[in-house]
Coordinates of C-alpha atoms in Angstrom, one line a residue:
X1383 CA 1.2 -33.8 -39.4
X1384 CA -1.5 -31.3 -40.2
X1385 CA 0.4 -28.3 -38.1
X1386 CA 3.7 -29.1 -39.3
X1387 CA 2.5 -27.8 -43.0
X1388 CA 0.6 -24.9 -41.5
X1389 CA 4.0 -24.0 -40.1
X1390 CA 5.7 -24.4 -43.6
X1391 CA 3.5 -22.1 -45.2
X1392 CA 4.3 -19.7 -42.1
X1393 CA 8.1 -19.8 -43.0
X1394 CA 7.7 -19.3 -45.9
X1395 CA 6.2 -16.1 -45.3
X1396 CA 8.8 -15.3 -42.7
X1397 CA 11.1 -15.9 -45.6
X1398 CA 9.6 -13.3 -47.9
X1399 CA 9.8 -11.0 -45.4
X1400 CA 7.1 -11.3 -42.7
X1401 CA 8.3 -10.8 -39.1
X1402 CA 5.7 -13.5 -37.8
X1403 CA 2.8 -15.6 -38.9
X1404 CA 0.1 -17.3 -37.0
X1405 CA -2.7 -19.8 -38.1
X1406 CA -5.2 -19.3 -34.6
X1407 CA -8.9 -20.2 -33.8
X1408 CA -11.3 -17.6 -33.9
X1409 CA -10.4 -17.0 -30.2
X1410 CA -6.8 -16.2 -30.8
X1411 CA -5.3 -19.6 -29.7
X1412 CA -2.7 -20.6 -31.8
X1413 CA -2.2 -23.3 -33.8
X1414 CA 0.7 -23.0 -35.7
X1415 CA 3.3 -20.1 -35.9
X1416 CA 6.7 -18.5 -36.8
X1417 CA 8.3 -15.4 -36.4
X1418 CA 11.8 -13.9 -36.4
X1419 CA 12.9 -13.7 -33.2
X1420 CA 11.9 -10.0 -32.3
X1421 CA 8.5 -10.8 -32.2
X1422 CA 5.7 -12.1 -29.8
X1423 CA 4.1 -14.1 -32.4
X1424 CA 1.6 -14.9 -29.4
X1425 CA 1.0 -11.3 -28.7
X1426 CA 0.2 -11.1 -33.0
X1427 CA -2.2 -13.9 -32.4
X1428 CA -4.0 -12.2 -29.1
X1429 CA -4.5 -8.9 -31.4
X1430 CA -5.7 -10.6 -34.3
X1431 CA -8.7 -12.4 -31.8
X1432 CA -9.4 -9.5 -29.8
X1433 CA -9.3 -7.3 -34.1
X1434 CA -11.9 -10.3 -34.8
X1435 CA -14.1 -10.5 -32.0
X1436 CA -14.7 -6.6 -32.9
X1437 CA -15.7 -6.9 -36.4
X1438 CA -17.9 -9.9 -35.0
X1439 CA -19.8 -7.1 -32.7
X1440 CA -20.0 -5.0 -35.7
X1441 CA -20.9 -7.7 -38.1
X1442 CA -24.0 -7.8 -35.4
X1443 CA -24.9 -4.4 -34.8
X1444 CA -24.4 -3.5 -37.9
X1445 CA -26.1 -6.4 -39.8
X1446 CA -22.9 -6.9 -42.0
X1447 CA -21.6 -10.0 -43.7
X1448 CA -19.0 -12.2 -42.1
X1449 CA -15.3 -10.3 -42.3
X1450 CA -12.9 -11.0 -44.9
X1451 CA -10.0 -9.3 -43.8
X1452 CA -8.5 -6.5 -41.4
X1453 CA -5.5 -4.3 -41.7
X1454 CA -4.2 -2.1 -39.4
X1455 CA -1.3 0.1 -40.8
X1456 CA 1.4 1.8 -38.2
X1457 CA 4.4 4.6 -39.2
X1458 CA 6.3 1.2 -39.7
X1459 CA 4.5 -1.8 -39.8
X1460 CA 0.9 -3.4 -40.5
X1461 CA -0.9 -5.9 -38.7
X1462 CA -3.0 -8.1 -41.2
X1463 CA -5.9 -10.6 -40.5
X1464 CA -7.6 -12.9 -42.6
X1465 CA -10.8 -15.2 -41.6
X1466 CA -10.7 -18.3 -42.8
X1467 CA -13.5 -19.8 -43.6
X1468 CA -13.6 -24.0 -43.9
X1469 CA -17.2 -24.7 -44.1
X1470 CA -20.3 -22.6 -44.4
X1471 CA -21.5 -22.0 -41.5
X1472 CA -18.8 -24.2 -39.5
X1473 CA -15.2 -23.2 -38.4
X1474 CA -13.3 -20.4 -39.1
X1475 CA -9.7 -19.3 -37.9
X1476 CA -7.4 -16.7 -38.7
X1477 CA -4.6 -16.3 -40.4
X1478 CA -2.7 -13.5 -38.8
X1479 CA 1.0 -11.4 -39.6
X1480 CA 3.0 -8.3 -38.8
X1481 CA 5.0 -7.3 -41.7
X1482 CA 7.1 -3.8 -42.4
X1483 CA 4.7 -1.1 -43.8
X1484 CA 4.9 -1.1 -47.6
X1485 CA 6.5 1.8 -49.1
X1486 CA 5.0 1.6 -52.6
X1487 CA 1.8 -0.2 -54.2
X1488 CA 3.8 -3.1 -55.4
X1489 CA 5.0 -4.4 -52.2
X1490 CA 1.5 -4.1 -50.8
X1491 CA 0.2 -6.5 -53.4
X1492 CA 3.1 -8.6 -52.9
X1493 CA 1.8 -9.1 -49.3
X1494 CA -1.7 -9.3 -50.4
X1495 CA -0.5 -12.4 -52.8
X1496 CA 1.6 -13.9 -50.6
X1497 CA -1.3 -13.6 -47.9
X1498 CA -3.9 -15.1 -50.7
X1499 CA -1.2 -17.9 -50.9
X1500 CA -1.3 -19.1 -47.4
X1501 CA -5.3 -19.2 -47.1
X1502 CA -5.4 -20.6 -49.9
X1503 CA -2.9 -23.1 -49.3
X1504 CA -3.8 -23.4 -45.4
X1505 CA -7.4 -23.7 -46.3
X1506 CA -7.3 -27.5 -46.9
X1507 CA -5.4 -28.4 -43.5
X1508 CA -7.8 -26.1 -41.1
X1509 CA -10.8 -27.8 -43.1
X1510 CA -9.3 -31.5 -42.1
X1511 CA -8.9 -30.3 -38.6
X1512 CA -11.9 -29.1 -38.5
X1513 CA -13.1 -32.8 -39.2
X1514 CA -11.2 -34.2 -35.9

């Protein structure tokens, strides 16, 4: 089954050190996820939409290309966001996770790789879904 890979990919970034990871619609509702178990991996999700539906309004008022990606950096942890997009013009979802806040350049492009890793390998799934 199509969500039971999404969620692979989303342990596996759990297992490199992620504390959750979410594959959602554009609106925030979820499709597959994981997190350790201190985490609201919904509440991730729900931030992610609401990060999204903001650089929409922007994208708009702005007259801006579609958004790649978001990253909000706390004192200890950063919420990143990628769009996903399966088809031009069609669907798009999100690939949302809260990880620890890197403390050196390396482990930021770690995340960035291992982020690079899901799209690209969640990519193919979301576009089949897309097709139901």
């Amino acid at each position: 089954m199509s969500t039971a890979r999404l969620t692979e990919i989303l342990k596996q970034l759990i297992g490199n050190g992620f504390k959750a990871g979410i594959f959602a619609l554009k609106d925030g509702l979820p499709i597959a996820s994981q997190n350790n178990k201190n985490v609201n991996d919904k509440m991730v999700a729900a931030m992610a939409a609401m990060l999204a539906d903001t650089a929409e309004r922007a994208k708009a008022d702005l007259d801006l290309s579609n958004m790649e990606s978001i990253k909000i950096v706390y004192e200890d942890a950063c919420i990143l966001c990628r769009n996903i997009n399966v088809a031009e013009g069609g669907n798009s979802y999100l690939l949302a996770v809260l990880v620890d806040k890197p403390d050196s350049d390396e482990v930021e492009k770690y995340h960035a790789q291992l982020m690079d890793w899901a799209v690209d390998n969640g990519r193919p799934i979301l576009q089949k879904l897309s097709a139901l």
